[in-house]
Rosetta silent file (secondary structure, phi, psi, omega in degrees, C-alpha in Angstrom):
SEQUENCE: MFSQDCPTRWGTKQKMVARILEQVPAIRQVLMDDRRSQNLILMWQDIEVLESINAALKKVADFTDALSSEKTVTASSVKPVLQLLTEDLLLPTDEDTELTRNMKKKMVGVLKDKYSAPATQQLLAKASFIDPRHKDINPRDDVKEALLEEMLAMPEERRDIRDGEAAMSAAAAGEGEGESAPSSPPKKKKKKNLADLLGMRRAQSSNPVPKRIRADTEVTRYLQEEALDLHSDPLAWWRDNQARFPLLSKVARKYMSICATSTPSERVFSAAGNIVTPLRSSLKPDNVNMLVFLSRNMKTEK
SCORE:     score description
SCORE:     0.000 S_00000001
   1 L     0.000  135.711 -147.485   20.714  -18.622  -34.836 S_00000001
   2 L  -100.204  159.491 -159.066   18.488  -15.455  -34.801 S_00000001
   3 L   -58.672   79.452 -152.690   15.035  -15.036  -32.648 S_00000001
   4 L   -46.507  156.403   19.615   11.638  -15.203  -34.965 S_00000001
   5 L    46.142  105.783  155.075    9.004  -12.131  -34.262 S_00000001
   6 L   -83.381  137.585 -171.749    5.805  -12.991  -32.949 S_00000001
   7 L   -88.469   -6.765  174.827    3.028  -10.341  -33.608 S_00000001
   8 L  -104.324   -5.724 -159.129    1.525  -10.913  -30.228 S_00000001
   9 L  -134.728   88.869  172.714    4.371  -10.889  -28.111 S_00000001
  10 H   -32.154  -49.923  177.183    6.545   -7.871  -27.696 S_00000001
  11 H   -30.162  -83.667  158.524    9.003  -10.054  -25.863 S_00000001
  12 H   -11.580  -57.423 -151.808    9.843  -11.790  -29.398 S_00000001
  13 H   -84.132  -38.505 -177.752   10.590   -8.597  -31.439 S_00000001
  14 H   -81.548  -22.714  127.583   12.790   -7.291  -29.261 S_00000001
  15 H   -24.407  -76.582 -170.451   14.817  -10.455  -28.825 S_00000001
  16 H   -60.088  -20.639  171.020   15.142  -10.335  -32.748 S_00000001
  17 H   -86.402  -59.388 -177.327   16.488   -6.768  -32.832 S_00000001
  18 H   -50.044  -14.803  177.133   18.854   -7.471  -30.027 S_00000001
  19 H   -80.387  -61.789  165.518   20.216  -10.300  -31.993 S_00000001
  20 H    -1.233  -60.065  167.856   20.440   -8.261  -35.292 S_00000001
  21 H   -58.332  -67.725 -171.028   22.712   -6.138  -33.301 S_00000001
  22 L   -76.621   18.156 -171.993   24.790   -8.058  -31.908 S_00000001
  23 L  -132.257   17.902 -173.949   25.592  -10.131  -34.873 S_00000001
  24 L   -47.919  -43.179  170.021   26.099   -6.730  -37.141 S_00000001
  25 L   -37.401  -93.373 -157.146   30.177   -7.647  -37.531 S_00000001
  26 L   -59.780  -19.342  173.710   29.352  -10.988  -38.758 S_00000001
  27 L  -111.206   15.329  162.426   25.955  -10.241  -41.343 S_00000001
  28 H   -57.196  -58.083  155.952   28.483   -7.388  -42.955 S_00000001
  29 H   -32.022  -55.640 -168.442   30.938   -9.985  -43.778 S_00000001
  30 H   -75.637  -81.095  107.373   28.477  -11.995  -45.180 S_00000001
  31 H    63.955  -97.288 -164.652   26.860   -9.128  -46.858 S_00000001
  32 H   -77.653    9.646 -170.564   30.087   -7.890  -48.638 S_00000001
  33 L   -90.350  -98.176  -40.920   31.592  -11.550  -49.742 S_00000001
  34 L   177.976   92.481  179.610   28.298  -11.849  -52.312 S_00000001
  35 L   -50.231  -35.212  169.908   28.333   -9.115  -54.522 S_00000001
  36 L   -70.281   -0.637 -169.028   24.136   -9.361  -55.346 S_00000001
  37 L  -110.370  -28.852  176.770   24.055   -8.787  -51.461 S_00000001
  38 L   -51.006  -26.986  157.127   25.787   -5.455  -50.573 S_00000001
  39 L   -69.605  -33.780  160.481   22.667   -3.631  -50.881 S_00000001
  40 L   -59.390   32.903  123.485   21.573   -5.585  -48.227 S_00000001
  41 L   -60.375  121.377 -177.191   24.256   -4.375  -46.032 S_00000001
  42 L   -61.409  103.931  164.902   23.218   -2.489  -42.647 S_00000001
  43 L  -102.743 -174.104 -165.991   24.401    0.905  -42.873 S_00000001
  44 H   -29.174  -52.550 -150.715   24.601    3.742  -39.595 S_00000001
  45 H   -93.010   13.553  166.716   21.030    4.925  -40.020 S_00000001
  46 H  -105.446  -20.157  167.860   19.130    1.500  -40.301 S_00000001
  47 H   -36.370  -47.081 -169.203   21.746    0.568  -36.764 S_00000001
  48 H   -45.380  -72.604 -160.876   20.178    3.866  -35.150 S_00000001
  49 H   -52.091  -90.131  149.150   17.213    3.105  -36.124 S_00000001
  50 H   -15.222  -86.415 -149.153   17.591   -1.085  -34.358 S_00000001
  51 H   -79.765    6.448  167.407   18.588    0.376  -31.541 S_00000001
  52 H   -76.860  -26.849  141.418   16.465    3.132  -30.871 S_00000001
  53 H   -11.832  -78.374 -153.928   13.786    0.056  -31.504 S_00000001
  54 H   -55.673  -88.360  179.263   15.609   -2.306  -29.152 S_00000001
  55 L   -17.744  -18.600  160.554   16.103    0.800  -26.423 S_00000001
  56 L  -124.613   19.052  168.516   11.970    1.232  -26.087 S_00000001
  57 L  -100.807  -30.188 -178.091   11.334   -2.778  -26.466 S_00000001
  58 L  -118.688   42.188  179.303   13.693   -3.752  -23.470 S_00000001
  59 L  -129.259   20.670 -169.876   12.455   -2.686  -20.627 S_00000001
  60 L  -109.573  -58.851  177.817    9.198   -4.204  -21.641 S_00000001
  61 H     6.088  -72.284 -152.596   10.459   -7.221  -22.484 S_00000001
  62 H   -59.688  -38.544 -138.802   10.632   -9.151  -19.757 S_00000001
  63 H   -84.986  -34.507  165.916    6.665   -8.586  -18.297 S_00000001
  64 H   -19.540  -80.566  160.331    5.676  -10.371  -21.495 S_00000001
  65 L   -57.271 -151.631  176.846    6.883  -13.427  -20.613 S_00000001
  66 L    37.370  -77.432 -171.962    5.783  -12.986  -17.019 S_00000001
  67 L   -95.847   44.242  152.110    2.107  -12.244  -17.478 S_00000001
  68 L  -116.891   23.610  162.262    2.134  -15.191  -20.047 S_00000001
  69 L   -68.077  130.604  176.244    2.186  -17.678  -17.411 S_00000001
  70 L  -125.723   84.915  166.174   -0.092  -20.298  -16.873 S_00000001
  71 L  -160.346   -5.117 -174.786    1.136  -21.868  -13.529 S_00000001
  72 L  -129.172  170.890 -102.297    1.017  -18.256  -11.116 S_00000001
  73 L  -128.104   54.753 -143.591   -1.247  -16.211  -10.304 S_00000001
  74 L   -95.141  -81.406 -112.100   -1.578  -13.127  -13.537 S_00000001
  75 H   -70.437  -51.981 -130.555   -4.659  -10.864  -12.955 S_00000001
  76 H   -82.459    8.653 -173.345   -4.550   -9.871  -10.373 S_00000001
  77 H  -100.049   19.540 -155.557   -1.058   -8.428  -11.005 S_00000001
  78 H   -89.821  -63.421  174.148   -1.850   -6.691  -14.936 S_00000001
  79 H   -21.908  -78.220 -157.693   -2.586   -2.956  -12.659 S_00000001
  80 H   -64.229  -30.641 -171.304    0.323   -2.814  -10.813 S_00000001
  81 H   -62.947  -18.898 -173.413    2.625   -3.742  -13.768 S_00000001
  82 H   -63.943  -10.204 -154.572    0.694   -1.005  -15.705 S_00000001
  83 H   -98.509  -40.640  172.186    0.880    1.390  -13.140 S_00000001
  84 H   -45.356  -59.331 -148.557    5.444    0.428  -13.769 S_00000001
  85 H   -93.156  -23.761  145.566    5.102    0.678  -17.265 S_00000001
  86 H   -50.841  -49.901 -166.764    3.186    4.014  -17.429 S_00000001
  87 H   -79.314  -33.320 -172.616    4.175    5.584  -14.543 S_00000001
  88 L  -161.819 -163.086 -120.790    8.209    5.163  -14.709 S_00000001
  89 L    27.483  -82.277 -168.757    9.598    2.404  -17.747 S_00000001
  90 L   -58.009  -33.653  179.207    7.982    4.149  -20.721 S_00000001
  91 L   -31.014  102.372 -171.033    8.963    7.417  -19.269 S_00000001
  92 L   -35.395  149.838  152.339   10.853    9.455  -22.179 S_00000001
  93 L   -88.778  171.345  159.043   14.968    9.846  -20.942 S_00000001
  94 L  -117.321   57.939  105.249   17.361   12.648  -22.231 S_00000001
  95 L   -83.943  -32.623 -154.102   19.302    9.508  -23.281 S_00000001
  96 L   -42.634  178.340  122.086   16.146    8.133  -25.882 S_00000001
  97 L  -106.719 -155.577 -159.622   16.210    9.763  -29.356 S_00000001
  98 H   -78.584  -69.300 -173.831   13.210   10.946  -30.982 S_00000001
  99 H   -46.698  -43.013 -129.271   12.106    7.527  -32.391 S_00000001
 100 H   -88.514  -21.583  167.174   12.696    5.855  -29.258 S_00000001
 101 H   -48.079  -31.038 -129.799   10.415    8.984  -27.539 S_00000001
 102 H  -101.630  -23.789 -179.515    7.756    8.554  -30.169 S_00000001
 103 H  -103.268   -7.479  146.506    7.564    4.860  -29.114 S_00000001
 104 H   -77.394  -58.912 -179.436    7.476    4.824  -25.534 S_00000001
 105 H   -68.382  -12.692  102.468    4.640    7.268  -25.896 S_00000001
 106 H    11.600  -56.291 -167.617    2.776    5.499  -28.374 S_00000001
 107 H   -59.818  -51.718 -167.630    3.397    2.193  -26.140 S_00000001
 108 H   -38.980  -49.554 -156.104    1.632    4.644  -22.891 S_00000001
 109 H   -55.522  -47.234 -157.227   -0.896    5.279  -25.260 S_00000001
 110 H   -70.666  -62.629 -161.760   -2.115    2.108  -26.874 S_00000001
 111 H   -72.735  -19.266  162.134   -2.135    0.339  -23.222 S_00000001
 112 H   -50.483  -59.003  172.604   -4.281    3.326  -21.580 S_00000001
 113 H   -49.283  -25.293  167.230   -6.716    3.073  -24.058 S_00000001
 114 H   -72.114  -60.055 -179.129   -6.868   -0.614  -23.769 S_00000001
 115 L   -85.435   49.243  171.930   -7.615   -1.153  -20.244 S_00000001
 116 L  -134.682   56.267  153.010   -9.272    1.993  -19.926 S_00000001
 117 L   -46.993   83.243  177.775  -13.198    0.809  -19.319 S_00000001
 118 L   -28.147   -7.968  114.889  -14.546    1.884  -16.433 S_00000001
 119 L   -58.156  -57.925  179.891  -15.160   -1.935  -15.530 S_00000001
 120 H   -37.818  -55.911  177.634  -11.804   -3.103  -16.447 S_00000001
 121 H   -70.356  -50.583  175.800  -10.089   -0.953  -14.155 S_00000001
 122 H   -40.278  -37.488 -161.788  -12.710   -1.691  -11.421 S_00000001
 123 H   -54.895  -88.145  141.549  -12.296   -5.280  -12.590 S_00000001
 124 H    34.851  -85.784  172.999   -8.564   -4.555  -11.972 S_00000001
 125 H   -60.742  -71.271  144.526   -8.694   -3.284   -9.114 S_00000001
 126 H    19.907  -93.570  -91.981  -10.453   -6.199   -7.520 S_00000001
 127 H   -99.472  -35.021 -177.754   -8.076   -8.139   -8.588 S_00000001
 128 H   -88.802  -34.393  177.197   -4.881   -6.177   -6.679 S_00000001
 129 H   -63.004  -34.287  176.873   -6.979   -5.385   -3.806 S_00000001
 130 L   -99.846   44.417 -175.125   -7.799   -9.136   -3.180 S_00000001
 131 L  -137.709  119.280  161.020   -3.324  -10.027   -3.355 S_00000001
 132 L   -93.364   33.291 -167.087   -2.405   -9.489   -0.334 S_00000001
 133 L  -108.158  -25.741 -154.802    1.016   -8.939   -2.198 S_00000001
 134 L  -156.781   37.379  178.325   -0.745   -5.623   -3.870 S_00000001
 135 L   -92.485  -29.471  161.766   -3.537   -4.455   -1.620 S_00000001
 136 L   -63.149  -13.410 -178.381   -1.325   -0.852   -0.673 S_00000001
 137 L   -87.632  141.546  160.781   -1.981    0.146   -4.048 S_00000001
 138 L    33.158   71.895 -154.009   -4.172    2.509   -4.157 S_00000001
 139 L  -112.351  114.111  170.711   -6.479    0.673   -2.484 S_00000001
 140 L   -38.566  129.346  148.651   -9.984    2.807   -3.452 S_00000001
 141 H   -74.760  -26.969  154.489  -13.031    3.091   -1.272 S_00000001
 142 H   -47.684  -58.790  170.714  -15.359    2.247   -3.833 S_00000001
 143 H   -37.899  -73.971  178.274  -13.198   -1.033   -4.413 S_00000001
 144 H   -15.164  -41.561 -172.276  -13.689   -1.568   -0.909 S_00000001
 145 H   -91.561  -72.699 -164.277  -17.475   -1.412   -0.880 S_00000001
 146 H    -4.266  -75.089  166.685  -17.624   -3.301   -4.149 S_00000001
 147 H   -36.402  -44.919  170.322  -16.019   -5.736   -2.733 S_00000001
 148 H   -62.071  -50.755 -178.893  -18.158   -5.672    0.664 S_00000001
 149 H   -71.623  -41.475  175.654  -21.523   -6.064   -1.269 S_00000001
 150 H   -38.934  -67.799   83.082  -19.993   -9.029   -3.390 S_00000001
 151 H    79.310  -89.470 -170.516  -18.865  -10.213    0.141 S_00000001
 152 H   -78.629    5.896 -177.316  -22.398   -9.702    1.509 S_00000001
 153 H   -88.250  -13.792 -158.155  -24.029  -11.261   -1.878 S_00000001
 154 L   -91.140  148.898 -167.986  -22.161  -14.694   -1.790 S_00000001
 155 L  -107.438 -169.758 -135.846  -24.243  -17.186    0.125 S_00000001
 156 L   179.240  142.175  153.334  -22.353  -18.874    3.400 S_00000001
 157 L  -121.555  165.641 -179.964  -22.519  -21.469    5.740 S_00000001
 158 L   -56.851  -11.192  155.170  -22.904  -22.189    8.887 S_00000001
 159 H   -81.698  -34.626  170.768  -18.821  -22.889    9.703 S_00000001
 160 H   -85.539   19.496  151.657  -18.153  -19.833    7.804 S_00000001
 161 H   -84.642  -33.266  170.846  -20.401  -17.719   10.628 S_00000001
 162 H   -26.133  -80.830 -161.071  -18.609  -20.234   13.048 S_00000001
 163 H   -49.367  -51.467 -150.493  -15.248  -18.851   11.426 S_00000001
 164 H   -75.340  -86.485  150.856  -15.835  -15.630   11.010 S_00000001
 165 H    33.074  -80.687 -175.073  -17.199  -15.179   14.409 S_00000001
 166 H   -77.622   -8.093  153.175  -13.898  -16.791   15.932 S_00000001
 167 L   -80.545   19.836 -176.757  -11.635  -14.296   14.079 S_00000001
 168 L  -118.270  -97.279 -154.712  -13.874  -11.086   15.340 S_00000001
 169 L   -27.028  -30.588 -174.311  -12.999  -13.029   19.195 S_00000001
 170 L   -87.228 -116.492 -167.499   -9.549  -13.823   18.512 S_00000001
 171 H   -14.214  -65.250 -160.536   -8.765  -10.141   16.907 S_00000001
 172 H   -71.934   -1.638  164.537  -10.488   -8.942   19.893 S_00000001
 173 H   -92.915  -13.841 -176.766   -8.289  -10.608   22.113 S_00000001
 174 L    99.907    3.369  176.961   -5.175   -9.877   20.537 S_00000001
 175 L  -124.633   19.975 -172.594   -4.389  -12.804   18.736 S_00000001
 176 L  -128.948    5.341 -167.755   -5.846  -12.246   15.376 S_00000001
 177 L  -118.874  177.230  166.450   -3.898   -9.208   14.529 S_00000001
 178 L    64.673  -86.413 -165.777   -0.362   -8.597   12.407 S_00000001
 179 L  -105.672 -158.106  155.512    1.050  -11.847   11.118 S_00000001
 180 L   -95.520  166.318 -171.158   -0.943  -15.262   10.646 S_00000001
 181 L   -99.040  158.219 -158.912   -1.939  -16.944   12.932 S_00000001
 182 L   -26.827  157.402  151.325    0.405  -20.582   13.853 S_00000001
 183 L  -105.631  162.641 -176.688   -1.878  -23.711   12.861 S_00000001
 184 L  -145.490  151.992  -98.837   -1.726  -25.897   15.302 S_00000001
 185 L   -97.595  161.899 -161.123   -1.464  -29.476   15.669 S_00000001
 186 L   -56.501  164.512  151.915   -5.535  -32.067   15.343 S_00000001
 187 L   -96.616  178.504 -177.510   -6.185  -32.360   19.293 S_00000001
 188 L  -116.026 -159.605 -133.662   -7.300  -35.600   19.601 S_00000001
 189 L  -108.041   95.189 -161.180  -11.422  -36.396   19.917 S_00000001
 190 L  -118.703  157.508  176.900  -12.259  -36.316   23.917 S_00000001
 191 L   -48.253  142.148  160.948  -15.490  -37.048   25.729 S_00000001
 192 L   -92.854  110.887 -171.867  -18.012  -34.374   26.059 S_00000001
 193 L   -64.549  167.763 -168.491  -18.163  -32.931   29.657 S_00000001
 194 L   -79.552    1.957  169.714  -21.897  -30.963   30.668 S_00000001
 195 L   -61.277  -59.309  166.627  -19.640  -27.489   30.220 S_00000001
 196 H   -29.705  -42.773 -157.529  -19.682  -29.032   26.260 S_00000001
 197 H  -104.977   -4.141 -161.999  -23.564  -29.724   26.406 S_00000001
 198 H   -93.065  -44.625 -158.600  -24.761  -26.817   28.070 S_00000001
 199 H   -48.139  -36.998 -151.686  -22.010  -24.031   25.255 S_00000001
 200 L  -100.869   -3.046 -166.952  -24.296  -26.416   22.264 S_00000001
 201 L  -138.337 -140.213 -129.118  -27.672  -24.911   24.036 S_00000001
 202 L   -46.327  -22.623  135.847  -26.280  -20.913   24.143 S_00000001
 203 L   -42.512  -56.473  151.599  -24.736  -21.385   21.411 S_00000001
 204 L   -57.331  -53.916 -129.308  -28.349  -22.150   19.493 S_00000001
 205 L  -105.621  -56.234  151.809  -29.906  -20.109   21.381 S_00000001
 206 L   -57.989  139.976  169.945  -27.575  -16.475   20.621 S_00000001
 207 L   -81.584  160.506  159.442  -27.765  -14.360   17.657 S_00000001
 208 L   -36.706  159.644 -174.137  -25.303  -14.172   15.340 S_00000001
 209 L  -118.983  121.693  174.654  -22.960  -11.086   14.851 S_00000001
 210 L   -41.713  146.855 -167.736  -24.822   -9.595   11.403 S_00000001
 211 H   -53.069  -20.154 -172.186  -23.290  -10.213    8.083 S_00000001
 212 H   -71.688  -69.257  159.865  -22.344   -6.913    7.673 S_00000001
 213 H   -22.498  -42.046 -160.975  -19.963   -6.569   10.457 S_00000001
 214 H   -81.034  -31.642 -162.315  -17.999   -9.772    9.991 S_00000001
 215 H   -97.894  -10.939  141.321  -17.457   -8.559    6.672 S_00000001
 216 H   -61.926  -31.694  170.647  -16.329   -4.824    7.580 S_00000001
 217 L  -116.351   15.488  154.215  -13.986   -6.261   10.045 S_00000001
 218 L   -95.078  -16.507 -152.813  -12.507   -9.296    7.889 S_00000001
 219 L  -110.413  -18.256  169.538  -11.724   -6.483    4.852 S_00000001
 220 H   -76.773  -38.934  172.099  -10.213   -4.207    8.228 S_00000001
 221 H   -66.424  -28.351  177.771   -8.386   -6.831    9.268 S_00000001
 222 H   -47.727  -60.693 -176.724   -7.178   -7.827    5.930 S_00000001
 223 H   -87.977   15.937  173.202   -5.335   -4.329    5.394 S_00000001
 224 L   -64.503  -57.390 -168.454   -4.344   -4.688    8.884 S_00000001
 225 L   -59.456  133.179 -175.350   -1.723   -7.438    7.835 S_00000001
 226 L   -39.972  150.408  150.295    1.620   -6.796    6.040 S_00000001
 227 L   -73.585  116.742  173.603    1.680   -6.824    2.524 S_00000001
 228 L   -29.455  111.307  156.469    2.741  -10.565    1.184 S_00000001
 229 L   -23.965  152.253  177.730    6.145  -10.572    0.116 S_00000001
 230 L   -72.365  -35.238 -175.053    6.512  -10.493   -3.872 S_00000001
 231 L   -86.411   14.480  173.034    8.109  -13.389   -4.414 S_00000001
 232 L  -102.379 -156.771 -146.746    5.538  -15.777   -2.493 S_00000001
 233 L  -107.599   89.252  166.940    2.245  -17.428   -3.380 S_00000001
 234 L   -14.389  -71.647  163.799   -0.840  -15.402   -2.937 S_00000001
 235 H   -31.125  -67.858  174.725   -2.704  -18.176   -3.315 S_00000001
 236 H   -98.349   40.712  163.938   -1.535  -20.595   -0.113 S_00000001
 237 H   -89.662  -50.483  137.347   -1.067  -17.249    1.440 S_00000001
 238 H    -1.190  -56.660 -157.629   -5.477  -18.089    0.787 S_00000001
 239 L  -103.531    8.279 -148.389   -5.466  -21.378    1.556 S_00000001
 240 L  -100.812  -62.059  173.598   -3.491  -20.784    4.739 S_00000001
 241 L  -132.774   44.408   39.598   -6.387  -18.165    6.485 S_00000001
 242 L    77.391  -31.255 -148.827   -8.898  -19.003    4.687 S_00000001
 243 L  -110.425  -22.600 -168.132  -10.237  -19.804    8.319 S_00000001
 244 L  -110.032   -3.540  176.846   -9.673  -16.152    9.217 S_00000001
 245 L  -119.201  121.623  124.288  -11.265  -14.478    6.171 S_00000001
 246 L   -83.647  -12.196  161.547  -14.057  -16.836    5.697 S_00000001
 247 L   -74.795  -54.197  126.247  -16.164  -14.411    3.623 S_00000001
 248 L    45.837  -96.286 -146.055  -12.953  -13.239    2.152 S_00000001
 249 H   -78.660  -28.463  176.173  -11.353  -15.812    0.767 S_00000001
 250 H   -87.367    4.090  162.831  -14.588  -16.512   -1.515 S_00000001
 251 H   -86.722  -48.735  142.666  -14.405  -13.613   -2.868 S_00000001
 252 H   -53.265  -45.664  171.568  -10.712  -14.656   -3.651 S_00000001
 253 H   -48.910  -31.407  179.788  -11.747  -17.472   -5.699 S_00000001
 254 H  -109.126  -16.206  156.741  -12.672  -15.422   -8.203 S_00000001
 255 H   -84.403  -24.847 -174.091  -10.090  -12.809   -9.148 S_00000001
 256 L   -45.280    8.081 -171.977   -7.095  -14.875   -7.793 S_00000001
 257 L   -94.735 -143.650 -143.830   -6.617  -16.570  -11.692 S_00000001
 258 L  -143.362  138.140 -142.847   -4.344  -16.689  -14.541 S_00000001
 259 L  -116.655  172.629 -163.935   -5.609  -14.685  -17.023 S_00000001
 260 L   -86.466   89.320  152.243   -6.641  -16.187  -20.998 S_00000001
 261 L   -57.270  175.192  147.814   -3.286  -15.868  -23.462 S_00000001
 262 L   -86.862  -30.028 -149.264   -2.503  -16.836  -27.113 S_00000001
 263 L   -81.383  -18.148 -166.636    0.833  -18.055  -25.459 S_00000001
 264 L   -75.446  -57.145 -162.415   -0.667  -21.823  -24.603 S_00000001
 265 H   -31.006  -58.583 -171.731   -2.335  -21.972  -28.545 S_00000001
 266 H   -78.456  155.270  -32.390    1.399  -20.328  -30.012 S_00000001
 267 H   -61.230   -3.299  168.379    3.734  -23.294  -27.953 S_00000001
 268 H   -79.541  -35.951  157.953    1.491  -26.068  -29.253 S_00000001
 269 H   -61.443  -39.306 -165.660    2.107  -24.520  -32.776 S_00000001
 270 H   -82.931  -25.327  176.549    6.187  -23.654  -32.365 S_00000001
 271 H   -52.798  -69.458  171.540    6.151  -27.496  -31.284 S_00000001
 272 H   -52.334  -33.930 -171.494    4.553  -28.912  -33.844 S_00000001
 273 H   -60.092  -40.441  145.208    6.553  -26.565  -36.147 S_00000001
 274 H     0.356  -77.426 -159.281    9.237  -28.509  -34.609 S_00000001
 275 H   -68.540  -49.163 -135.122    8.154  -32.206  -35.221 S_00000001
 276 L  -124.139  100.189  167.190    6.942  -31.415  -38.911 S_00000001
 277 L  -140.377  155.080 -176.545   10.043  -30.072  -41.041 S_00000001
 278 L   -75.295   38.439  145.133   10.984  -30.962  -43.815 S_00000001
 279 L   -60.629  -35.279 -141.338   12.718  -33.622  -43.235 S_00000001
 280 L  -139.789   31.144 -157.693    9.616  -35.248  -41.456 S_00000001
 281 L   -75.102  -23.704 -150.314    7.285  -33.973  -44.234 S_00000001
 282 L  -108.340   18.575  166.045    5.712  -37.271  -44.675 S_00000001
 283 L   -48.856  142.415 -158.745    5.043  -37.854  -41.109 S_00000001
 284 L   -94.829  119.158  152.781    1.280  -39.272  -40.538 S_00000001
 285 H   -18.057  -76.446  177.266   -1.790  -36.714  -38.557 S_00000001
 286 H   -34.406  -88.897  162.736   -2.040  -39.675  -35.487 S_00000001
 287 H    -1.516  -49.998 -177.489    2.006  -39.374  -35.560 S_00000001
 288 H   -84.198  -20.175 -163.339    2.226  -36.025  -35.333 S_00000001
 289 L  -109.622   54.427  174.883   -0.584  -35.411  -32.567 S_00000001
 290 L  -116.306 -102.215 -161.474    1.197  -38.363  -30.565 S_00000001
 291 L   -44.121  -38.412 -176.367    4.565  -36.190  -30.633 S_00000001
 292 L   -91.925   37.791 -172.704    3.077  -32.882  -30.166 S_00000001
 293 L  -104.344 -106.683 -169.041    0.947  -34.374  -27.151 S_00000001
 294 L   -18.656  -24.405  163.858    4.178  -36.261  -25.379 S_00000001
 295 L   -50.839  -50.849  175.402    6.027  -32.648  -26.486 S_00000001
 296 L  -113.380   40.254  162.327    3.955  -31.057  -23.991 S_00000001
 297 L  -141.177   22.464  127.008    3.317  -32.869  -21.426 S_00000001
 298 L    12.696  -97.440  176.405    6.553  -34.539  -21.207 S_00000001
 299 L   -54.770   -8.318 -174.251    7.407  -32.853  -18.079 S_00000001
 300 L   -64.879  121.697  153.106    4.032  -33.546  -16.247 S_00000001
 301 L   -81.333  112.040 -178.619    4.570  -34.897  -13.068 S_00000001
 302 L   -40.335    0.000    0.000    3.009  -38.407  -11.946 S_00000001
């Protein structure tokens, strides 16, 4: 069975070409037995072209599936992927044919032009910076300043101020540096004593730490953390550390997102195409809708 090409995904084109190259002997034998189709037999020039195309697309095919995910964060990985493609995987090599080199150059040019807008570059840089897996990739000062401005512009509750001041106190005492602070078991509610009552009055009369200082402190401590393993879940990390970074975690909610792609709708059309076949062309529209819905949701957990 041959793979079909989808114009919006390089991976399908590469799989189709690779499958043809794999089945060249079988294709040649079938065409040789049919005199009317012998003109379609692949010549050595055709095979060289297919091999050159496969060599150019093979290194980027896996990225199309990874960046089309519907369940994992992808926005923060676009910039690292672009750097990997344009600065490493798509660089011409001595083993490449002339066609492969030209295709790689063209692909690099398309990628750079597509994401060349300053606003797009700034957005991708912010998303990568806020991801604990990629925060060390070219951390520019203008990106830090832009994120600081967003942190200052976001409204905050009294609880956020308390969390920020508590995190600053812990960092000053040497308890908040390095790895994430372990979660302590819930404490039993105890009766307030005189010290607690006096502490409440002191907390009400004390001046809170300025928001700018807390924002700077959070960014500094965030950069001092070790980068997260690439296989880890950044959303889980922010969930566990939002009390330590109350301001920065709010910005993370904005940028740690899944990129919108045409892949989900294409998968629905593919499911519909597998259901409505020439042998089942008399299905009623309502039945088709139900079958497509079941096909796309039968793995949903209860």
